[in-house]
Amino acid sequence: MDSAAFASTHLLSSPFEMQDQRLNQYNSSNDSSFLQSQTNVPKQFLWPKVELVNSNQELLEPLVDIEVFFRGDELAIQQVARVIRDACLNHGCFQVINHGVDSSLITAAYDHLNRFFQLPISQKLRARTTGDGLNTLCYSGAHADRFASRLPWKETLTFGFEENPKESSVIDSFKSSLGDDFEEMGKIYQKYCEEMKSLALMVMEILAISLGVDRLHYKKFFQDGRSIMRCNYYPPCPEPGLTFGTGPHCDSTSLTILHQDEVGGLEIFANNKWQIVRPRHDALVINIGDTFTALSNGEYKSCLHRAVVNSERARRSLVFFLCPREDKVVRPPDDLVHGEATRAYPDFTWSDFHLFTQKYYRADAHTLHNFTKWLLSSKSSHHNFTN
């Protein structure tokens, strides 16, 4: 089957066509973005009523205190692993406290988030790229550079991170895209990403323990990976019941570490209903992504989540996506596989999966399933062609 058969019908043919149209509509001296100036929800932001189900119940799950990991308390670590395992088997989401990330760094990251999104649109658009967003800054207004309908009510700033980069660092990316005045912003996000990567590798060790495999297996797998950082800004919405800040989806990446501000808005699908994740300044939300679902041989669930907006206050979040190196083969450890007949997903590389979500498919609750179909059909077509 042609890969186009799985393509989203909402991809734009011209990557920046809609943003270019907006830029012509904006007054570059005005700090207000397109979203912040709306009095009604434009039709391209409307979502189907069947998906706009309200959530009134809070997710009541135990907070995971990972200070025990720093202390090396093995009995307590085993207990933490059991709590995390229960969450991952059920819905793929848990919150950690005493995680070692300084609260002042989180505050500084939000301060610089505010600074960026308050810039005039002409300056924000200096941070856009025609590449994959991993080598430089990538600003997006409502992802209109990729989709034409069911747009999310948000603005994003995305950039890549890797330890000991061969190319540019986060600091270099900010300076080259926005100018020397943004060097301090780059330094803060460089430090923030370093802390997130360290925490993510620690969580990977706990996940390995929870799955009963070599505790260093996943940590080693992700050690040399190139991850993704995203700053989200959700302006107040005049009609919040008609749209989403982020529509329902599972992350295609491996592990998501999210901090949401006091406004809240994150919801996850657990026990067959949408539930509210109450914001806590001292906690980080961790979601299992599709790639780790494959690495656990389907044992752990990828977290289905969404973000709602409100009419009163802007919402902000900081999101770090842990990814493996692009050419790493995503394959579960042998301890989770007993013969090829028990494999939940075929081998694939992160670069192939990332390409699928960027070019052919809009992430939803079924991304991994449809990627598997696309991958197997692509291999079958290639085999038939070469034979």
Short mmCIF file of C-alpha atoms in Angstrom, two decimals:
data_model
loop_
_atom_site.label_atom_id
_atom_site.label_comp_id
_atom_site.label_asym_id
_atom_site.label_seq_id
_atom_site.Cartn_x
_atom_site.Cartn_y
_atom_site.Cartn_z
CA MET A 1 0.00 0.00 0.00
CA ASP A 2 1.18 3.51 -0.77
CA SER A 3 2.28 5.49 2.27
CA ALA A 4 -0.08 8.22 1.18
CA ALA A 5 -2.97 5.94 2.11
CA PHE A 6 -2.20 6.69 5.74
CA ALA A 7 -1.63 10.40 5.21
CA SER A 8 -3.61 12.85 7.27
CA THR A 9 -6.18 14.70 5.21
CA HIS A 10 -5.30 17.80 7.22
CA LEU A 11 -1.72 18.27 6.08
CA LEU A 12 -1.05 21.42 4.12
CA SER A 13 0.57 21.22 0.73
CA SER A 14 2.66 24.30 1.44
CA PRO A 15 4.34 24.14 4.86
CA PHE A 16 4.19 27.82 5.74
CA GLU A 17 1.36 28.97 3.51
CA MET A 18 -1.07 29.75 6.31
CA GLN A 19 1.53 31.44 8.50
CA ASP A 20 2.58 33.61 5.57
CA GLN A 21 -1.05 34.58 5.08
CA ARG A 22 -1.28 35.49 8.75
CA LEU A 23 1.88 37.51 8.65
CA ASN A 24 0.32 39.69 5.99
CA GLN A 25 -2.67 40.25 8.28
CA TYR A 26 -0.61 41.15 11.36
CA ASN A 27 0.67 44.54 12.30
CA SER A 28 4.27 43.70 13.15
CA SER A 29 4.36 46.47 15.74
CA ASN A 30 1.51 44.86 17.64
CA ASP A 31 2.52 42.32 20.29
CA SER A 32 -0.79 40.45 20.07
CA SER A 33 -0.75 37.25 18.07
CA PHE A 34 -3.55 36.00 15.85
CA LEU A 35 -5.10 33.84 18.58
CA GLN A 36 -4.96 36.51 21.24
CA SER A 37 -6.88 38.94 19.04
CA GLN A 38 -9.88 36.70 18.26
CA THR A 39 -13.37 37.34 19.63
CA ASN A 40 -14.79 34.09 18.20
CA VAL A 41 -13.29 30.72 17.37
CA PRO A 42 -12.44 30.63 13.62
CA LYS A 43 -13.79 27.59 11.78
CA GLN A 44 -10.36 25.99 11.30
CA PHE A 45 -10.11 25.69 15.11
CA LEU A 46 -13.46 23.96 15.60
CA TRP A 47 -13.37 20.33 16.77
CA PRO A 48 -16.09 17.67 16.33
CA LYS A 49 -18.67 17.71 19.12
CA VAL A 50 -18.14 14.00 19.73
CA GLU A 51 -14.60 14.76 20.90
CA LEU A 52 -15.52 17.78 23.02
CA VAL A 53 -16.49 15.76 26.07
CA ASN A 54 -16.12 17.65 29.34
CA SER A 55 -14.17 16.22 32.24
CA ASN A 56 -15.23 16.90 35.81
CA GLN A 57 -13.26 14.25 37.66
CA GLU A 58 -9.73 14.62 38.98
CA LEU A 59 -7.20 11.86 38.46
CA LEU A 60 -6.53 10.47 41.93
CA GLU A 61 -3.22 8.67 41.75
CA PRO A 62 -0.43 8.54 44.33
CA LEU A 63 2.41 10.98 43.77
CA VAL A 64 5.69 9.14 43.20
CA ASP A 65 8.46 10.33 45.52
CA ILE A 66 11.70 9.53 43.71
CA GLU A 67 13.99 10.94 46.37
CA VAL A 68 14.54 7.31 47.36
CA PHE A 69 16.46 6.87 44.12
CA PHE A 70 18.96 9.55 45.12
CA ARG A 71 19.37 7.88 48.51
CA GLY A 72 19.91 4.47 46.96
CA ASP A 73 17.21 2.88 49.12
CA GLU A 74 16.66 -0.33 47.15
CA LEU A 75 13.57 -1.51 49.02
CA ALA A 76 11.91 1.86 48.54
CA ILE A 77 12.95 1.92 44.87
CA GLN A 78 11.22 -1.42 44.35
CA GLN A 79 8.06 0.01 45.89
CA VAL A 80 8.27 3.07 43.63
CA ALA A 81 8.71 0.77 40.63
CA ARG A 82 5.55 -1.10 41.58
CA VAL A 83 3.53 2.12 41.81
CA ILE A 84 4.84 3.26 38.43
CA ARG A 85 4.14 -0.15 36.91
CA ASP A 86 0.49 0.03 37.99
CA ALA A 87 0.12 3.46 36.38
CA CYS A 88 1.82 2.36 33.15
CA LEU A 89 -0.33 -0.75 32.86
CA ASN A 90 -3.47 1.33 33.39
CA HIS A 91 -3.07 4.63 31.53
CA GLY A 92 0.62 5.48 31.11
CA CYS A 93 0.85 8.59 33.31
CA PHE A 94 2.29 9.40 36.75
CA GLN A 95 3.56 12.43 38.65
CA VAL A 96 6.91 12.60 40.43
CA ILE A 97 7.97 14.81 43.32
CA ASN A 98 11.38 15.39 44.94
CA HIS A 99 12.78 14.97 41.45
CA GLY A 100 15.88 17.08 41.97
CA VAL A 101 15.05 19.84 39.46
CA ASP A 102 15.48 23.23 41.12
CA SER A 103 12.22 25.19 41.29
CA SER A 104 14.10 28.39 40.43
CA LEU A 105 15.14 26.85 37.09
CA ILE A 106 11.50 26.01 36.31
CA THR A 107 10.49 29.57 37.20
CA ALA A 108 13.24 30.99 34.97
CA ALA A 109 12.10 28.76 32.09
CA TYR A 110 8.58 30.18 32.42
CA ASP A 111 9.91 33.74 32.58
CA HIS A 112 11.69 33.27 29.27
CA LEU A 113 8.65 31.50 27.81
CA ASN A 114 6.65 34.63 28.63
CA ARG A 115 9.29 36.83 27.06
CA PHE A 116 9.29 34.89 23.79
CA PHE A 117 5.54 34.66 23.31
CA GLN A 118 5.10 38.36 24.07
CA LEU A 119 7.32 39.23 21.10
CA PRO A 120 5.73 40.71 17.97
CA ILE A 121 4.78 38.05 15.45
CA SER A 122 7.47 39.25 13.04
CA GLN A 123 10.14 38.41 15.63
CA LYS A 124 8.60 35.10 16.62
CA LEU A 125 8.58 34.04 12.99
CA ARG A 126 12.36 34.43 12.92
CA ALA A 127 12.35 31.20 14.89
CA ARG A 128 10.77 29.05 12.24
CA THR A 129 12.48 26.47 10.10
CA THR A 130 11.77 24.50 6.98
CA GLY A 131 13.60 21.52 8.50
CA ASP A 132 12.45 19.02 11.11
CA GLY A 133 12.80 21.41 14.02
CA LEU A 134 15.62 19.42 15.61
CA ASN A 135 18.59 21.55 14.53
CA THR A 136 17.18 24.99 15.23
CA LEU A 137 14.26 26.82 16.79
CA CYS A 138 10.83 26.23 15.35
CA TYR A 139 7.96 28.58 16.15
CA SER A 140 4.47 27.48 15.21
CA GLY A 141 1.18 29.30 15.47
CA ALA A 142 -1.48 26.64 16.07
CA HIS A 143 0.49 24.14 13.93
CA ALA A 144 -1.04 25.91 10.91
CA ASP A 145 2.19 25.15 9.08
CA ARG A 146 1.09 21.50 9.02
CA PHE A 147 -2.70 21.30 9.32
CA ALA A 148 -5.72 23.10 7.90
CA SER A 149 -8.51 22.08 10.30
CA ARG A 150 -9.00 21.06 13.94
CA LEU A 151 -6.19 23.41 14.82
CA PRO A 152 -5.02 23.60 18.45
CA TRP A 153 -5.54 26.87 20.30
CA LYS A 154 -1.86 27.45 21.11
CA GLU A 155 1.51 28.72 20.04
CA THR A 156 4.65 26.62 20.39
CA LEU A 157 8.40 27.00 20.37
CA THR A 158 10.25 23.75 19.70
CA PHE A 159 13.95 22.92 19.59
CA GLY A 160 16.23 19.91 19.78
CA PHE A 161 18.65 18.93 22.52
CA GLU A 162 21.53 16.52 22.69
CA GLU A 163 24.41 16.21 25.09
CA ASN A 164 27.80 17.02 23.56
CA PRO A 165 26.25 18.11 20.25
CA LYS A 166 28.27 17.79 17.05
CA GLU A 167 26.43 20.75 15.60
CA SER A 168 24.95 23.69 17.52
CA SER A 169 23.94 23.80 21.17
CA VAL A 170 20.64 25.17 22.44
CA ILE A 171 22.42 28.44 23.20
CA ASP A 172 23.75 28.64 19.64
CA SER A 173 20.27 27.99 18.25
CA PHE A 174 18.73 30.86 20.19
CA LYS A 175 21.51 33.27 19.27
CA SER A 176 21.52 32.38 15.57
CA SER A 177 17.73 32.56 15.22
CA LEU A 178 16.83 35.42 17.53
CA GLY A 179 20.06 37.34 18.11
CA ASP A 180 22.63 37.83 20.86
CA ASP A 181 20.02 39.38 23.16
CA PHE A 182 18.55 35.91 23.58
CA GLU A 183 21.74 34.20 24.76
CA GLU A 184 20.50 34.10 28.36
CA MET A 185 17.28 32.47 27.19
CA GLY A 186 19.36 29.83 25.44
CA LYS A 187 21.41 29.23 28.58
CA ILE A 188 18.30 28.69 30.69
CA TYR A 189 16.80 26.20 28.24
CA GLN A 190 20.14 24.44 27.80
CA LYS A 191 20.27 23.91 31.57
CA TYR A 192 16.61 22.92 31.71
CA CYS A 193 17.10 20.28 29.01
CA GLU A 194 20.18 18.92 30.78
CA GLU A 195 18.15 18.47 33.96
CA MET A 196 15.27 16.87 32.08
CA LYS A 197 17.59 14.44 30.30
CA SER A 198 19.18 13.42 33.60
CA LEU A 199 15.76 12.87 35.16
CA ALA A 200 14.50 10.97 32.12
CA LEU A 201 17.41 8.53 32.28
CA MET A 202 16.71 7.98 35.96
CA VAL A 203 13.08 7.24 35.18
CA MET A 204 14.21 4.84 32.47
CA GLU A 205 16.16 2.93 35.09
CA ILE A 206 13.06 2.69 37.29
CA LEU A 207 10.94 1.60 34.30
CA ALA A 208 13.44 -1.17 33.58
CA ILE A 209 13.17 -2.34 37.20
CA SER A 210 9.37 -2.26 36.96
CA LEU A 211 9.48 -4.45 33.84
CA GLY A 212 11.93 -6.93 35.32
CA VAL A 213 14.70 -6.33 32.76
CA ASP A 214 18.32 -5.24 33.16
CA ARG A 215 17.99 -1.94 35.04
CA LEU A 216 20.47 -0.19 32.75
CA HIS A 217 18.99 -1.45 29.48
CA TYR A 218 16.81 1.56 28.64
CA LYS A 219 19.19 4.07 30.19
CA LYS A 220 21.95 2.94 27.83
CA PHE A 221 19.52 2.91 24.90
CA PHE A 222 18.66 6.59 25.36
CA GLN A 223 22.02 7.88 26.58
CA ASP A 224 23.13 9.22 23.17
CA GLY A 225 19.69 10.28 21.94
CA ARG A 226 18.57 13.64 20.56
CA SER A 227 15.53 14.85 22.46
CA ILE A 228 12.96 17.56 21.81
CA MET A 229 11.96 20.50 24.01
CA ARG A 230 8.74 22.44 23.55
CA CYS A 231 7.34 25.56 25.19
CA ASN A 232 3.55 25.83 24.92
CA TYR A 233 1.48 28.99 25.25
CA TYR A 234 -2.32 28.72 25.27
CA PRO A 235 -4.01 32.15 25.05
CA PRO A 236 -7.44 32.70 26.60
CA CYS A 237 -10.13 31.40 24.25
CA PRO A 238 -13.45 33.23 23.75
CA GLU A 239 -15.33 29.93 23.29
CA PRO A 240 -13.32 27.21 25.05
CA GLY A 241 -16.05 24.62 24.65
CA LEU A 242 -15.54 24.55 20.88
CA THR A 243 -11.82 23.74 20.61
CA PHE A 244 -8.77 22.26 22.32
CA GLY A 245 -5.41 23.61 23.32
CA THR A 246 -4.08 20.23 22.24
CA GLY A 247 -6.34 17.58 20.77
CA PRO A 248 -6.51 13.98 22.05
CA HIS A 249 -3.38 12.05 21.12
CA CYS A 250 -0.56 9.82 22.31
CA ASP A 251 2.99 11.14 22.00
CA SER A 252 5.03 9.28 19.40
CA THR A 253 8.20 9.85 21.44
CA SER A 254 9.35 7.61 24.28
CA LEU A 255 8.88 9.57 27.47
CA THR A 256 7.33 12.99 28.07
CA ILE A 257 8.20 15.10 31.10
CA LEU A 258 5.76 17.98 31.50
CA HIS A 259 5.42 20.86 33.89
CA GLN A 260 2.16 22.79 33.70
CA ASP A 261 1.57 26.14 35.35
CA GLU A 262 -1.05 26.81 38.01
CA VAL A 263 -3.82 27.37 35.43
CA GLY A 264 -4.00 23.67 34.56
CA GLY A 265 -5.72 22.10 31.57
CA LEU A 266 -4.00 18.73 31.13
CA GLU A 267 -6.36 15.76 31.01
CA ILE A 268 -5.66 12.07 30.49
CA PHE A 269 -7.89 9.20 29.47
CA ALA A 270 -7.99 6.73 32.35
CA ASN A 271 -10.57 4.12 33.30
CA ASN A 272 -12.58 4.87 30.15
CA LYS A 273 -13.08 8.57 30.89
CA TRP A 274 -11.23 11.87 30.72
CA GLN A 275 -9.73 12.92 34.03
CA ILE A 276 -8.10 16.17 35.13
CA VAL A 277 -4.44 16.24 36.15
CA ARG A 278 -4.31 18.88 38.87
CA PRO A 279 -1.27 21.15 38.50
CA ARG A 280 1.36 21.08 41.23
CA HIS A 281 4.36 23.38 41.11
CA ASP A 282 6.51 20.77 42.88
CA ALA A 283 5.54 17.91 40.55
CA LEU A 284 6.45 16.83 37.05
CA VAL A 285 3.98 14.84 34.94
CA ILE A 286 5.49 11.87 33.12
CA ASN A 287 3.72 10.24 30.19
CA ILE A 288 4.66 7.03 28.43
CA GLY A 289 4.91 7.54 24.65
CA ASP A 290 4.35 5.21 21.70
CA THR A 291 8.03 4.43 21.21
CA PHE A 292 8.35 3.16 24.78
CA THR A 293 5.18 1.15 24.35
CA ALA A 294 7.02 -0.66 21.55
CA LEU A 295 10.14 -0.98 23.71
CA SER A 296 8.05 -2.64 26.42
CA ASN A 297 6.58 -5.00 23.80
CA GLY A 298 3.17 -3.46 24.29
CA GLU A 299 3.09 -4.05 28.02
CA TYR A 300 2.97 -0.38 29.01
CA LYS A 301 0.28 1.94 27.65
CA SER A 302 1.03 5.10 25.77
CA CYS A 303 -0.79 7.90 27.57
CA LEU A 304 -3.80 9.31 25.71
CA HIS A 305 -4.06 12.95 26.74
CA ARG A 306 -5.31 16.38 25.72
CA ALA A 307 -5.18 20.00 26.89
CA VAL A 308 -8.24 22.19 27.34
CA VAL A 309 -8.33 25.99 27.30
CA ASN A 310 -10.32 28.57 29.21
CA SER A 311 -11.69 32.06 28.58
CA GLU A 312 -10.03 33.81 31.52
CA ARG A 313 -6.32 33.05 31.69
CA ALA A 314 -3.47 32.03 29.44
CA ARG A 315 -1.98 28.62 30.17
CA ARG A 316 1.69 27.63 29.82
CA SER A 317 3.60 24.37 29.91
CA LEU A 318 7.16 23.12 29.50
CA VAL A 319 7.49 19.77 27.75
CA PHE A 320 10.58 17.58 27.27
CA PHE A 321 10.32 14.60 24.91
CA LEU A 322 12.95 11.89 25.39
CA CYS A 323 13.95 10.30 22.08
CA PRO A 324 16.52 7.71 21.06
CA ARG A 325 19.20 8.38 18.46
CA GLU A 326 17.56 8.51 15.04
CA ASP A 327 19.16 5.30 13.72
CA LYS A 328 18.59 3.21 16.86
CA VAL A 329 16.45 0.15 16.22
CA VAL A 330 13.41 0.16 18.50
CA ARG A 331 13.17 -3.39 19.77
CA PRO A 332 12.11 -4.71 23.21
CA PRO A 333 14.73 -6.49 25.34
CA ASP A 334 14.87 -10.26 25.01
CA ASP A 335 13.46 -10.70 28.52
CA LEU A 336 10.11 -9.35 27.27
CA VAL A 337 10.03 -11.48 24.12
CA HIS A 338 9.60 -15.22 23.92
CA GLY A 339 9.93 -15.97 20.23
CA GLU A 340 9.03 -13.67 17.34
CA ALA A 341 5.41 -14.81 17.55
CA THR A 342 5.01 -12.77 20.74
CA ARG A 343 6.33 -9.50 19.28
CA ALA A 344 3.71 -6.76 19.59
CA TYR A 345 5.42 -4.50 17.04
CA PRO A 346 8.06 -4.97 14.33
CA ASP A 347 11.53 -3.42 14.53
CA PHE A 348 11.70 0.21 13.45
CA THR A 349 13.94 3.21 13.81
CA TRP A 350 12.97 6.44 15.54
CA SER A 351 13.76 8.35 12.34
CA ASP A 352 11.13 6.32 10.44
CA PHE A 353 8.51 6.85 13.13
CA HIS A 354 9.28 10.56 13.41
CA LEU A 355 9.05 10.91 9.62
CA PHE A 356 5.66 9.19 9.65
CA THR A 357 4.23 11.61 12.22
CA GLN A 358 5.71 14.69 10.53
CA LYS A 359 4.87 13.89 6.90
CA TYR A 360 2.13 11.29 6.68
CA TYR A 361 0.00 11.12 9.82
CA ARG A 362 -1.50 13.43 12.41
CA ALA A 363 -0.89 12.01 15.89
CA ASP A 364 -3.95 10.57 17.62
CA ALA A 365 -4.82 7.60 19.79
CA HIS A 366 -3.89 5.13 17.05
CA THR A 367 -0.59 6.46 15.73
CA LEU A 368 1.56 3.46 16.64
CA HIS A 369 -0.97 0.99 15.22
CA ASN A 370 -1.22 2.87 11.93
CA PHE A 371 2.52 3.37 11.74
CA THR A 372 2.98 -0.40 12.07
CA LYS A 373 0.55 -0.98 9.19
CA TRP A 374 2.34 1.66 7.11
CA LEU A 375 5.75 0.19 7.89
CA LEU A 376 4.79 -3.38 7.07
CA SER A 377 3.03 -2.37 3.86
CA SER A 378 6.03 -0.27 2.82
CA LYS A 379 8.37 -3.21 3.40
CA SER A 380 6.02 -5.51 1.47
CA SER A 381 5.90 -3.09 -1.46
CA HIS A 382 9.68 -2.76 -1.48
CA HIS A 383 10.09 -6.56 -1.37
CA ASN A 384 7.66 -7.03 -4.27
CA PHE A 385 9.41 -4.32 -6.28
CA THR A 386 12.89 -5.83 -5.78
CA ASN A 387 11.67 -9.32 -6.59
#
